[in-house]
Structures are given as C-alpha cells and as structure tokens.
Short mmCIF file of C-alpha atoms in Angstrom, two decimals:
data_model
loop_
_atom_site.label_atom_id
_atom_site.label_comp_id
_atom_site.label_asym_id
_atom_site.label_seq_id
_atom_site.Cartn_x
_atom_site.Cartn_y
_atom_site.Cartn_z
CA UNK A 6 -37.52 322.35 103.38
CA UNK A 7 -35.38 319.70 101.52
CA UNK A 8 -36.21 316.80 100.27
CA UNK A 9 -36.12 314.66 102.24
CA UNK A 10 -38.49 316.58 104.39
CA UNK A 11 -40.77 317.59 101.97
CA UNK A 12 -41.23 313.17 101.09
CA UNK A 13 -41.32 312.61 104.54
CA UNK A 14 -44.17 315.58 105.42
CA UNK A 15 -46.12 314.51 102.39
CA UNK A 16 -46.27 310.87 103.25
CA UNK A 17 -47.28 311.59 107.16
CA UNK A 18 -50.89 312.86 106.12
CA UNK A 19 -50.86 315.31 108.06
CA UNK A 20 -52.11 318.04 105.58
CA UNK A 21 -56.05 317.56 105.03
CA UNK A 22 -55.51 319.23 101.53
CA UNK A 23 -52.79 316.97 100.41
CA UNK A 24 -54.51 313.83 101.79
CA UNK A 25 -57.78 314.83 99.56
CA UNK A 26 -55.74 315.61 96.18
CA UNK A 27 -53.80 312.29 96.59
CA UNK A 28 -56.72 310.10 97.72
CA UNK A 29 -58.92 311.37 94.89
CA UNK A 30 -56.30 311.31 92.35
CA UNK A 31 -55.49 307.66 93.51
CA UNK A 32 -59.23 306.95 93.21
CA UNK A 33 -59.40 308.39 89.58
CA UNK A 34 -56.34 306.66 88.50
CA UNK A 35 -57.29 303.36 89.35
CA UNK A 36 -60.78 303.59 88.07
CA UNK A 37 -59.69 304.73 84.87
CA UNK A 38 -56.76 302.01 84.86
CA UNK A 39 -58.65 299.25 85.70
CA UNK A 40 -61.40 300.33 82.90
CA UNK A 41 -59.05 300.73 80.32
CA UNK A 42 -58.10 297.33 79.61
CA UNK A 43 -61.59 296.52 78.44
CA UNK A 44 -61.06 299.53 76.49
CA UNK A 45 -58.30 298.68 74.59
CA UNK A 46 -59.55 295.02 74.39
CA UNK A 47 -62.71 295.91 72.78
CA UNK A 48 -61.02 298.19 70.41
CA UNK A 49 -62.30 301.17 71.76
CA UNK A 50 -59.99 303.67 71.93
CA UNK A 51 -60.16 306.06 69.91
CA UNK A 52 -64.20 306.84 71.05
CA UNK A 53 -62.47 307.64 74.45
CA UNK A 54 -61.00 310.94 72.78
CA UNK A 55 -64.94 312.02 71.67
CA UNK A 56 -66.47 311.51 75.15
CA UNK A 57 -63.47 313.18 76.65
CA UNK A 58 -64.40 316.07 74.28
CA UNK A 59 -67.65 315.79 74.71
CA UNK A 60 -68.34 315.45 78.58
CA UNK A 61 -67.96 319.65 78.31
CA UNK A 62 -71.16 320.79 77.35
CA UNK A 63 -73.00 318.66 79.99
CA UNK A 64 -70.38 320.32 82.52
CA UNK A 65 -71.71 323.30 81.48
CA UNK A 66 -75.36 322.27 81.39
CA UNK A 67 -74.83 321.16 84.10
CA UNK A 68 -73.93 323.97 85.85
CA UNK A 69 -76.33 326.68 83.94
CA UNK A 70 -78.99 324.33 85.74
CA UNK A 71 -77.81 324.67 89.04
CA UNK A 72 -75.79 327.69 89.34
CA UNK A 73 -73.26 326.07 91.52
CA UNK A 74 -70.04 323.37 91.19
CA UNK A 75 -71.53 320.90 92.82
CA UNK A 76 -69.33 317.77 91.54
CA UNK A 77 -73.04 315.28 91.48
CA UNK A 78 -74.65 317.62 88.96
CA UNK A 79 -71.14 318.22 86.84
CA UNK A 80 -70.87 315.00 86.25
CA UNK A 81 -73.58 313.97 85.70
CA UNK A 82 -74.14 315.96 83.12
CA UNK A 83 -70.85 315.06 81.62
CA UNK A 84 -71.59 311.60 81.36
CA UNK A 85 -75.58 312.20 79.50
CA UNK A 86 -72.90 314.22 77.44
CA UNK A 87 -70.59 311.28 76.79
CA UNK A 88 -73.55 308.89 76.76
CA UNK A 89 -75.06 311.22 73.34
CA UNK A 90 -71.18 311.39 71.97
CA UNK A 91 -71.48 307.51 72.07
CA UNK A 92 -74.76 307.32 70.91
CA UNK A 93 -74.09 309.91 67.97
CA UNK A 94 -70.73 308.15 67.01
CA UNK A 95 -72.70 304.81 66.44
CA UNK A 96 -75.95 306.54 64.53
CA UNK A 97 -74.10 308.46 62.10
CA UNK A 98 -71.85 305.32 61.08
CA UNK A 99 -75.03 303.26 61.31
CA UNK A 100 -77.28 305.98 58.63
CA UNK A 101 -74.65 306.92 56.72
CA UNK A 102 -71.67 305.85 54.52
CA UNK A 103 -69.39 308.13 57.01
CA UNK A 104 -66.96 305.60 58.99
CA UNK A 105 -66.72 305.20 62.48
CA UNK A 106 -63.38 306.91 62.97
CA UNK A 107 -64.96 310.06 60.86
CA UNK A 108 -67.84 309.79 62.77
CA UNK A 109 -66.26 309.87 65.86
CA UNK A 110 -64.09 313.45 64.82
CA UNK A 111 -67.76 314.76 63.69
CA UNK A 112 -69.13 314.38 67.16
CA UNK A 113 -65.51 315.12 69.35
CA UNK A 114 -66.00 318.52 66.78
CA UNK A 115 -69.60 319.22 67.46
CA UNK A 116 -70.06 318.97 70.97
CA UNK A 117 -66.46 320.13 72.07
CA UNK A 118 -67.20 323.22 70.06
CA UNK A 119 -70.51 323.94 71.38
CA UNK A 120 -69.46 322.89 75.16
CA UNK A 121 -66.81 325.74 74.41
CA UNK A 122 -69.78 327.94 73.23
CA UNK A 123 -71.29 327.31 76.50
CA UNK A 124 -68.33 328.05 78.65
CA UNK A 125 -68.00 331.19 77.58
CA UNK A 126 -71.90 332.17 78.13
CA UNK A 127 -71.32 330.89 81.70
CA UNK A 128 -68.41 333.38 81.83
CA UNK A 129 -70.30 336.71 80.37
CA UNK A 130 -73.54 335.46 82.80
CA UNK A 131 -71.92 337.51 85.86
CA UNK A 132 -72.60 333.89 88.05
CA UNK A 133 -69.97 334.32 90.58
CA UNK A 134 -69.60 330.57 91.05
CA UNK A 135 -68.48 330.06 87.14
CA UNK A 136 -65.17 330.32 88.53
CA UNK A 137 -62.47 327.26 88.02
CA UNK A 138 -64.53 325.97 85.29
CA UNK A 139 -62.16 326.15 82.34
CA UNK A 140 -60.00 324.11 84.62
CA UNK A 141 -62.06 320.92 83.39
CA UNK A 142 -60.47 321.63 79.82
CA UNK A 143 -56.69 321.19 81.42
CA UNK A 144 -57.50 320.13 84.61
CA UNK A 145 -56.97 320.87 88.47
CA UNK A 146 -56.47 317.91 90.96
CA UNK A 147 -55.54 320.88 93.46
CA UNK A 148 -59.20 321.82 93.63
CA UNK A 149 -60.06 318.08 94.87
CA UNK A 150 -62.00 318.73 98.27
CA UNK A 151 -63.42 315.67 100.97
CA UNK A 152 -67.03 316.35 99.32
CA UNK A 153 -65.57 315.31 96.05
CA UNK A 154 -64.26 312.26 97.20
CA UNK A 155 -67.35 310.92 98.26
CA UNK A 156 -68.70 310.92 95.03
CA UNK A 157 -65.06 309.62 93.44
CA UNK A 158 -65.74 306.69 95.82
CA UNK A 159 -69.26 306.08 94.88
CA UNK A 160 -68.49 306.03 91.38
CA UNK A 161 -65.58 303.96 91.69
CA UNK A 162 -66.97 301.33 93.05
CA UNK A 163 -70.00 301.19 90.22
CA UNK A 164 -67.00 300.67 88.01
CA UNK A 165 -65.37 297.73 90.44
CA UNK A 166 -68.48 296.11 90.96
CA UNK A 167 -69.47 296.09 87.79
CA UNK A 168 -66.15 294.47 86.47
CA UNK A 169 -66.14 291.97 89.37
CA UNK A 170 -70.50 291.38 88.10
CA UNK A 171 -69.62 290.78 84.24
CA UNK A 172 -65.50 289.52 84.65
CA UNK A 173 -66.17 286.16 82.74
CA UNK A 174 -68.52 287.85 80.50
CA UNK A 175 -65.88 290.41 79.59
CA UNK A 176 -63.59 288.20 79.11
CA UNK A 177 -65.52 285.31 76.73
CA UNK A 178 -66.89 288.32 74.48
CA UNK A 179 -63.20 290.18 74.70
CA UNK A 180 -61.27 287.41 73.76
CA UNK A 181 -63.72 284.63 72.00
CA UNK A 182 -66.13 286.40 70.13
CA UNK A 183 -67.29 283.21 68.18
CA UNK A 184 -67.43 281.49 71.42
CA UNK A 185 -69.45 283.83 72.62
CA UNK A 186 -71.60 284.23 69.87
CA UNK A 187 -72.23 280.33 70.23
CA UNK A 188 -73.33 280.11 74.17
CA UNK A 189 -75.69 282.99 73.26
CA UNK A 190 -74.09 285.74 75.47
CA UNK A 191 -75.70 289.53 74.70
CA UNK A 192 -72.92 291.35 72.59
CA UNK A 193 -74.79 294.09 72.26
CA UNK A 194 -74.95 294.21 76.57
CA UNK A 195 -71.23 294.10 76.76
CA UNK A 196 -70.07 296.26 74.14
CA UNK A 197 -72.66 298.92 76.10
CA UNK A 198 -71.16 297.74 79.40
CA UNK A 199 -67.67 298.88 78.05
CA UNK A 200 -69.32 302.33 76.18
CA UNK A 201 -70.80 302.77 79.76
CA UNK A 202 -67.37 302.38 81.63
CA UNK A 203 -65.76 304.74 79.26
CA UNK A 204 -68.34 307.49 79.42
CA UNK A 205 -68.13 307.06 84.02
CA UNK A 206 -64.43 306.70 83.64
CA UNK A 207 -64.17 309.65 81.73
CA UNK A 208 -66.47 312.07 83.43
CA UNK A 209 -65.13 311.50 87.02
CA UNK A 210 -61.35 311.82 85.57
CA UNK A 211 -61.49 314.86 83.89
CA UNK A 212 -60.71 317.17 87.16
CA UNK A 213 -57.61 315.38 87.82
CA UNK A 214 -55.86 315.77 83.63
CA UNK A 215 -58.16 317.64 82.32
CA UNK A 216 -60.84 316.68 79.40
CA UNK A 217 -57.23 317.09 76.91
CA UNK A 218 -55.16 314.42 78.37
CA UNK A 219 -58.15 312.08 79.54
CA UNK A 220 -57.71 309.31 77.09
CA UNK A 221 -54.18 309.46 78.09
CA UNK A 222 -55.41 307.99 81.98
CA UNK A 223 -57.45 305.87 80.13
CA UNK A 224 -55.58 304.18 77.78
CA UNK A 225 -51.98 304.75 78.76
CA UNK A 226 -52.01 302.33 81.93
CA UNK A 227 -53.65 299.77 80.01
CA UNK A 228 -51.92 299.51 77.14
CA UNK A 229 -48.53 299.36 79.56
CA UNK A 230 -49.95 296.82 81.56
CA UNK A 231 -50.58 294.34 78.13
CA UNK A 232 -47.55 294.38 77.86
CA UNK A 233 -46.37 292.80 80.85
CA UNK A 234 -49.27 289.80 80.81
CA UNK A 235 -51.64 288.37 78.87
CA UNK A 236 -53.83 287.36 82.14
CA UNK A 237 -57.11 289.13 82.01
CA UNK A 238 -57.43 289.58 85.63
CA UNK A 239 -53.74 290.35 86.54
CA UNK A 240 -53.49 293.04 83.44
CA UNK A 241 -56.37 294.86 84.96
CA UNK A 242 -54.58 295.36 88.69
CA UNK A 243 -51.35 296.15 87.36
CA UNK A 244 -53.20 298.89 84.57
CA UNK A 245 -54.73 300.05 88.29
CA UNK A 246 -51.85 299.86 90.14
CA UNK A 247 -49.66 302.00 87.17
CA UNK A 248 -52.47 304.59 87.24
CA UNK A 249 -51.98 304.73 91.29
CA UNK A 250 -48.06 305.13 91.12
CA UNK A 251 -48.08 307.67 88.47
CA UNK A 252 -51.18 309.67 90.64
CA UNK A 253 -48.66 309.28 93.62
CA UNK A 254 -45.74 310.40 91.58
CA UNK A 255 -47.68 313.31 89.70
CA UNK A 256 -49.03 314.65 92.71
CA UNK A 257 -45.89 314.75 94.66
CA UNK A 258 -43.90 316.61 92.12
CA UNK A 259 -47.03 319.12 92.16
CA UNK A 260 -46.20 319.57 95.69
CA UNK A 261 -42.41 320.53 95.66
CA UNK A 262 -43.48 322.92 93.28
CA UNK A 263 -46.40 325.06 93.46
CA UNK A 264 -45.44 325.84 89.47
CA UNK A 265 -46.07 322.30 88.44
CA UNK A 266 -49.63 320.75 87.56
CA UNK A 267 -50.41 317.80 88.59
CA UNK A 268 -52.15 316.13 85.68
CA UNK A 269 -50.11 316.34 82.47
CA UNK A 270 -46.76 315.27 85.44
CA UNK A 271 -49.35 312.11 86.15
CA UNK A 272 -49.40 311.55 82.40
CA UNK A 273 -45.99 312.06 81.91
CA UNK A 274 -45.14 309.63 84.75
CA UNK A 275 -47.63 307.18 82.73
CA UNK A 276 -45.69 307.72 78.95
CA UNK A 277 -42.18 307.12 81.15
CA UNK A 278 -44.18 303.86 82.03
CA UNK A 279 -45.58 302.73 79.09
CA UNK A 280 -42.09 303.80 77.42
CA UNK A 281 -40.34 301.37 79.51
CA UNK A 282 -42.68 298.59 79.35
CA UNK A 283 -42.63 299.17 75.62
CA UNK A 284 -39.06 298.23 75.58
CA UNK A 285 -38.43 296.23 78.95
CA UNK A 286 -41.22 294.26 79.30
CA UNK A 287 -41.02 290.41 78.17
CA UNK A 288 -42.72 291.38 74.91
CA UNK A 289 -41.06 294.95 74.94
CA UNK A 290 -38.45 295.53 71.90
CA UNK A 291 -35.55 295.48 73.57
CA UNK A 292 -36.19 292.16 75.50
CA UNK A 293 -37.55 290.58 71.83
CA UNK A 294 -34.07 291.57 70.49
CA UNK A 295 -31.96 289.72 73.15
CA UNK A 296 -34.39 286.64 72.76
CA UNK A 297 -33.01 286.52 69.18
CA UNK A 298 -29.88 286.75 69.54
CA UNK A 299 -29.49 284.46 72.83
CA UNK A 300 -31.42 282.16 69.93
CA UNK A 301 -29.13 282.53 66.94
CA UNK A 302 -26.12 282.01 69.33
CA UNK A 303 -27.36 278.93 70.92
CA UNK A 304 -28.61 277.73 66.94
CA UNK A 305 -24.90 278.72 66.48
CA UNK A 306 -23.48 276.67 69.04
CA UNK A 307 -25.79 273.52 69.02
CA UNK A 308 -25.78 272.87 65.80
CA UNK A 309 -21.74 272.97 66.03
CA UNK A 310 -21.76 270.98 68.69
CA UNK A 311 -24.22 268.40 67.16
CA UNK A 312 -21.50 268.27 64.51
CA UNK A 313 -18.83 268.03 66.27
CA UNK A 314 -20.21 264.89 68.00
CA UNK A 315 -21.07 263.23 64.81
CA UNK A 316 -17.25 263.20 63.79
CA UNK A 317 -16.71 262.08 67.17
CA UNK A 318 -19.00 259.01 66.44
CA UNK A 319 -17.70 258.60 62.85
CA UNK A 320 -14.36 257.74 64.69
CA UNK A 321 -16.01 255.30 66.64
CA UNK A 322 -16.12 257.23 70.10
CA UNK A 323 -12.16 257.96 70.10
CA UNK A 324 -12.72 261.61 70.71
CA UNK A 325 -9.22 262.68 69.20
CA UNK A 326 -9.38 266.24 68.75
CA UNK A 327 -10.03 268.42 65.64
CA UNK A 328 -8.22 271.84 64.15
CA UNK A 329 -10.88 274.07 62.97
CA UNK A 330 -9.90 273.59 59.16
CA UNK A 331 -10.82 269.55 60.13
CA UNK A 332 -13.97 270.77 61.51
CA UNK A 333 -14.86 273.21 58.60
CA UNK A 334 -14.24 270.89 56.08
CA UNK A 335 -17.19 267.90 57.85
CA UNK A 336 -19.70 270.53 58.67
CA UNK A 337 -20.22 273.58 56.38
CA UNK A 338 -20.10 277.01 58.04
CA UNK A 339 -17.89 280.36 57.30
CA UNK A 340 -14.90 280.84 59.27
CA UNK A 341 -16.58 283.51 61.61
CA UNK A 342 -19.42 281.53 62.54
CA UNK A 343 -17.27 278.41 63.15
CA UNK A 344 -14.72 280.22 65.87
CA UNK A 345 -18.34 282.33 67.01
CA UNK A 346 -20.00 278.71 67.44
CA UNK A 347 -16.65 277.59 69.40
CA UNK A 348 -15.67 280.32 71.24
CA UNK A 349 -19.17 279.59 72.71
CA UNK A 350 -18.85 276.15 73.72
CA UNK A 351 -16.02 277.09 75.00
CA UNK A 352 -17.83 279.45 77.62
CA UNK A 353 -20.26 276.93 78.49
CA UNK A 354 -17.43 274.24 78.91
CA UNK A 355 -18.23 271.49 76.11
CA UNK A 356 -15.27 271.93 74.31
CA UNK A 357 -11.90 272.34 75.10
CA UNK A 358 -8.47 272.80 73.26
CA UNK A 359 -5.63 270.74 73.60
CA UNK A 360 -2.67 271.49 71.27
CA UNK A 361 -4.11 272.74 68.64
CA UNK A 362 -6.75 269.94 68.85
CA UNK A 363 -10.75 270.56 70.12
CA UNK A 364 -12.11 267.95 71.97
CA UNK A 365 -15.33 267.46 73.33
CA UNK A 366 -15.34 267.47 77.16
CA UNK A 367 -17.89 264.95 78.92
CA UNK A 368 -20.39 267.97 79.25
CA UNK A 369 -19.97 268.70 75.59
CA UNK A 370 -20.74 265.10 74.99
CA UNK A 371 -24.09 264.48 77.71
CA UNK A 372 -25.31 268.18 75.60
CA UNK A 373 -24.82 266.43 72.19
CA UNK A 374 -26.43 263.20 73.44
CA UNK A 375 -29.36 265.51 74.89
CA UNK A 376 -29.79 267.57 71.34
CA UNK A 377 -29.74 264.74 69.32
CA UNK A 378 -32.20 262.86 71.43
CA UNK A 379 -34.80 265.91 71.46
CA UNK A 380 -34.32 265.88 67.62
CA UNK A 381 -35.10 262.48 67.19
CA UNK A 382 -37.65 262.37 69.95
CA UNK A 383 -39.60 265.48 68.06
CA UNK A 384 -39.10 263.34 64.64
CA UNK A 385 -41.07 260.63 66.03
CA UNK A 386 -43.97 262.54 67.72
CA UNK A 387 -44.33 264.10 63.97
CA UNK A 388 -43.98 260.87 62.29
CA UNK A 389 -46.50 258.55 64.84
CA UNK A 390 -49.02 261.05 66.10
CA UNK A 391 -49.26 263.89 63.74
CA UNK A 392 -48.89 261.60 60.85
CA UNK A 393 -46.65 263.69 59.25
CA UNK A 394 -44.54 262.15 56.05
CA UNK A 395 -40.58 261.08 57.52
CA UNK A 396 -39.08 262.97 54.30
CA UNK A 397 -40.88 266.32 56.05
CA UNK A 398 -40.45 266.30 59.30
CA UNK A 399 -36.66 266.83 59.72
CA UNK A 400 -36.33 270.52 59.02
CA UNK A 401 -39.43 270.79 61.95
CA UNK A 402 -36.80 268.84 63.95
CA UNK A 403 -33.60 270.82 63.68
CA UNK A 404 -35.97 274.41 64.85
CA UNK A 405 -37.58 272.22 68.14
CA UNK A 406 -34.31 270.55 68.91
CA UNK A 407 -33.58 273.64 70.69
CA UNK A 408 -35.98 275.04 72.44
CA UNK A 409 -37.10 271.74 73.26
CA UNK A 410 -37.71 271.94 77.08
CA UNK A 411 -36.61 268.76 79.83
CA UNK A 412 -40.22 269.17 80.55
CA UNK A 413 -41.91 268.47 77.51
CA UNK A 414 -39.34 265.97 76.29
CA UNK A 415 -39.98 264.05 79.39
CA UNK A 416 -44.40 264.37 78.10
CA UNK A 417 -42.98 263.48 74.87
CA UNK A 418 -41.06 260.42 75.68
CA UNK A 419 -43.60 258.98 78.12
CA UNK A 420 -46.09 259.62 74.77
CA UNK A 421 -43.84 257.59 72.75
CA UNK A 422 -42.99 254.72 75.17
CA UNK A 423 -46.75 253.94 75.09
CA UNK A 424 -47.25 253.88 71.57
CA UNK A 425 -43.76 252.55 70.52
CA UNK A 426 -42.11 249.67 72.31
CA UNK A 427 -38.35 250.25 71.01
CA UNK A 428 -37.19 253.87 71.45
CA UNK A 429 -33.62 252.66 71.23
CA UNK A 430 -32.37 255.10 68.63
CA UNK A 431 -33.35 257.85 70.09
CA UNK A 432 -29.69 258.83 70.68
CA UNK A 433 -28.54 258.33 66.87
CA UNK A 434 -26.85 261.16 65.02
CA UNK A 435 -29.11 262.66 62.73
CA UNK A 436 -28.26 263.67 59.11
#
C-alpha cells in the first residue's frame, strides 16, 4: 500500500491491534506530559532518571511472585521500586555528606544493577512466561493489548484527578514557596505528591520507551511546553497534548515499517519538538534575536526621528528640509547608523526626500509628537509618584519612550491628570 493508504487505514480503526498500541500510547503520553510540568517545576528532574532505573527490579519481583506478565502486578512492583529509589535518594543525602545528585547515581546504580541481576535469574528459571521482559529495558508499545489499557486508564486518571485535587496547591508551593510557607500549606505533602506522580508516571510508561528513554516522556514535553507559556494550567495541556502528537506520530511511523520501534521515534518526534520550541517559541532563541534587533532598529529610527523634529522646532515649525551632513552635525551618530536610521523612516513613511533635502512628512511629525510625549509622560510618573530625583530619571525615559504602549500611556496620563492639573508640556522636545 502507499501512503496515502496506509494514513488513511491507520486512522479508520479498523485494526483492534493498532487501535490498542495508539490508545495506550496516547494514554501514557499524556499522563507522563501532563506530570512533567510539576516535575520540572519542582526541580525534579534528574530523580526521574533513578526511578526509571529503578522500577526494574520490582518488574522482576514482580513477576518471580506471580509467574506471569500480568501488567497489575508489574507495575506495581515497579512503582514500590521507584517509591524505595525515592526514598533511598532522600536518606542517603539526609545521613550523609553525599549530595543529592550523587545520591541519586548511587541508587539509579544499585537497583538498576541488581534489577539486571534479577532479569537474568528469571531467564535461566525455565518460566516460559519470562518472555518479552527485557523489552521493559528498551521498550515495546507493540505488545500493548485491551487488558493493558484498562489499567493505563485507571492509572491515568489517579494522575488527572489528583492534579485537578491539589492544582492551586501545586501551584502556590511551585511558584511561591514563601507564600506558601506563610498560609501554612504542607511542603512536605506536595513535594511527596510530585515524588508520587513521578514514581506512577514512570512505572506505567516504561512499556511504551522503555525504562532508557523514560525521563525523556517525562521531561521532554514539559520542558517544550514552558516554553510556549508561563500559565500553569495551559503549560500542563499543551506538555499533554505534545506527548499525544508525538505518541500519534511515533506510532504511525512504527506502522509503515515493521523495522521501526515505536518508542525512541515517539522521543525523537518529542526532541524535533522541544528543538523547535527551543528556537521558535516566543522565548525560543531565534524569536529573542529578532526582538532585538526589531528593538535596536526602532531605537535607531526613533531616536533619529526625535532629532530630526527638534531641528524642525528649532526653526520654528518651518520644516525646510535637511542633507544628512546638516543632520549629522545637530545630532551625533556615525554615518552608517544615520542613512540605517533614515532609510528606515523612510519605509515607514515619516520622512521623505525632496532635492537633496529630508523633510518630515505629517506622519513623521504625529510619531515625533507621540515619542516625545511618552518620554515626557514617563518623566513625570518617575518624578511625582515614584519620587524619583528629575536629574535621574531621563536616561529611564529615553529606554520607555519606546516600548511605551497607547495603552499604558493612556493609564499613565489619566494618573497624571489627577494628580497634576497642567500637563501642557507634555509635547516639549526633550534634551
């Protein structure tokens, strides 16, 4: 089949098999996307890596108890695994002089090595049923059957309903500790909370990527979706709603090929996302880097303008026109900057040449008259309300003047008129 048939046979559910790897995959993601943004608020990230570790010997006690693969006893002995990892990581920092991050490569060592240990009893035992069980380190979303997704469900929705329970807890202690600290809210019952959510997270995830790339599903979506908001309830859908388009993704390109496993393609559809948001996003690199220089250019051009207008006013509003050596030698700027700065106003129509000669058009004019106002405007706020000395308020001036929004100098001049009766000079050049 081609392509196109292949997308449109995958999306008609018609394959029971299909339907439970993507529903369960989708379920996974989202729990582990939504619970990773308390994870990375809290600081908490790098204890996701030791449960992830450690969740394999409880597998595999697990599964010495019972004999079979049943996915209620597997994990749940993989999180009592990841609930000791936790509980080791914080008592060895807490008796010894050994730091947390040591602490935590003690325990990931420890119990990843003996959950290995234990694997490969289970294999020598002769137990017929031991079979797919080193999948867990790597993963195996293929082997996701409708009993499975039962308990995916169930477990999901302990992690929903327990973020919906403690939201404004969460986010006081996350993001106000002090506050927190003052209103008497249990730390101690939220930093558990999150340990909790990382250790359920992490032990129902593992059969999709594998106990390996498991922080990745944790962490990854999160840390993608921070970057797009700094809302505490909107960063947690989208970190859910990554995880689900990259479980979508991952486990569609697993099905045009047989060849090609489905978690580390869900991860790799995560990195391509966190990549992009990394240098897209409105606090990615690449967008910070056109802020700044849409910022130095309109600096550039403002302060030219502003300039400009005040030889226009020296000359008592006669507007004649100016060669750029005129210009140059009232306002001090190199060459480059000064036909940068024009070449710009020229674009945006608020100056224009006439032989030889640059005049201010009427725009030009109404944009000087609005710059110097803001200027003035933030002077005064500074001078009357934050009681701030005139000699040091001018160079606070000339920065606000242009980012200075019609919005807030409208707040700012309705703050004024009350205090101040004559706001007359607002318009007057400023030195």
């Amino acid at each position: 089949m081609d392509f196109w048939s292949d997308l449109t046979y995958f999306f008609s559910f018609q394959d029971a098999n299909i339907n439970n790897v993507l529903l369960g995959t989708l379920i996974l993601g989202f729990t582990c996307g939504i619970a990773g943004v308390l994870v990375v608020l809290s600081k908490k990230t790098l204890i996701v890596d030791a449960v992830s570790h450690s969740v394999l010997p409880g597998i595999c006690i697990g599964f010495l108890f019972t004999g079979v693969k049943n996915p209620i006893y597997i994990i749940t002995g993989g999180i009592i695994s990841g609930g000791v990892a936790v509980y080791l990581v914080d008592w060895i920092s807490r008796i010894s002089r050994i730091k947390k991050d040591a602490s935590i490569a003690i325990t990931l060592s420890v119990l990843f090595s003996a959950g290995v240990i234990l694997l490969n009893i289970i294999q020598h035992s002769g137990n017929s049923n031991q079979s797919g069980l080193t999948d867990f380190l790597f993963g195996k979303a293929a082997t996701i059957i409708e009993s499975d997704l039962y308990v995916f469900g169930a477990i999901g929705a302990i992690v929903i309903l327990i973020i919906i329970l403690f939201h404004q807890h969460f986010k006081i202690a996350l993001f106000d500790i002090g506050f927190a600290k003052t209103i008497g809210l249990n730390e101690k019952l939220i930093q558990s909370l999150v340990s909790a959510l990382i250790i359920i997270s992490t032990a129902i995830g593992i059969q999709t990527v594998g106990i390996i790339l498991m922080s990745a599903l944790i962490i990854t979506p999160a840390s993608s979706a921070l970057f797009w908001t700094n809302n505490f309830k909107k960063s947690i859908l989208l970190s859910g709603g990554f995880a689900c388009l990259s479980s979508v993704v991952g486990v569609f390109i697993s099905y045009l090929s047989s060849d090609m496993p489905t978690g580390p393609w869900i991860i790799v559809i995560l990195s391509s996302i966190a990549l992009f948001s990394a240098f897209f996003s409105k606090k990615g690199i690449l967008t910070k880097k056109i802020k700044i220089f849409k910022n130095k250019r309109k600096m550039l051009s403002d302060n030219l303008l502003k300039a400009i207008y005040k030889i226009y006013e020296n000359e008592k509003y006669t507007n004649k026109g100016k060669t750029l050596s005129e210009i140059s030698d009232e306002y001090t700027i190199s060459i480059a900057d000064l036909q940068k700065g024009i070449k710009i106003l020229k674009s945006k129509k608020q100056i224009a040449n006439s032989n030889g000669l640059w005049q201010l058009t009427k725009k030009g004019i109404d944009e000087a008259k609005r710059i110097v106002r803001a200027h003035n405007l933030w002077e005064l706020y500074m001078e009357n309300f934050m009681q701030i000395q005139p000699d040091h308020v001018h160079d606070s001036a000339e920065s606000i003047e242009h980012i200075l929004t019609p919005e807030l100098e409208a707040e700012l001049l309705k703050k004024m008129e009350s205090k101040i009766g004559d706001i007359e000079n607002l318009n007057k050049p400023t030195d």
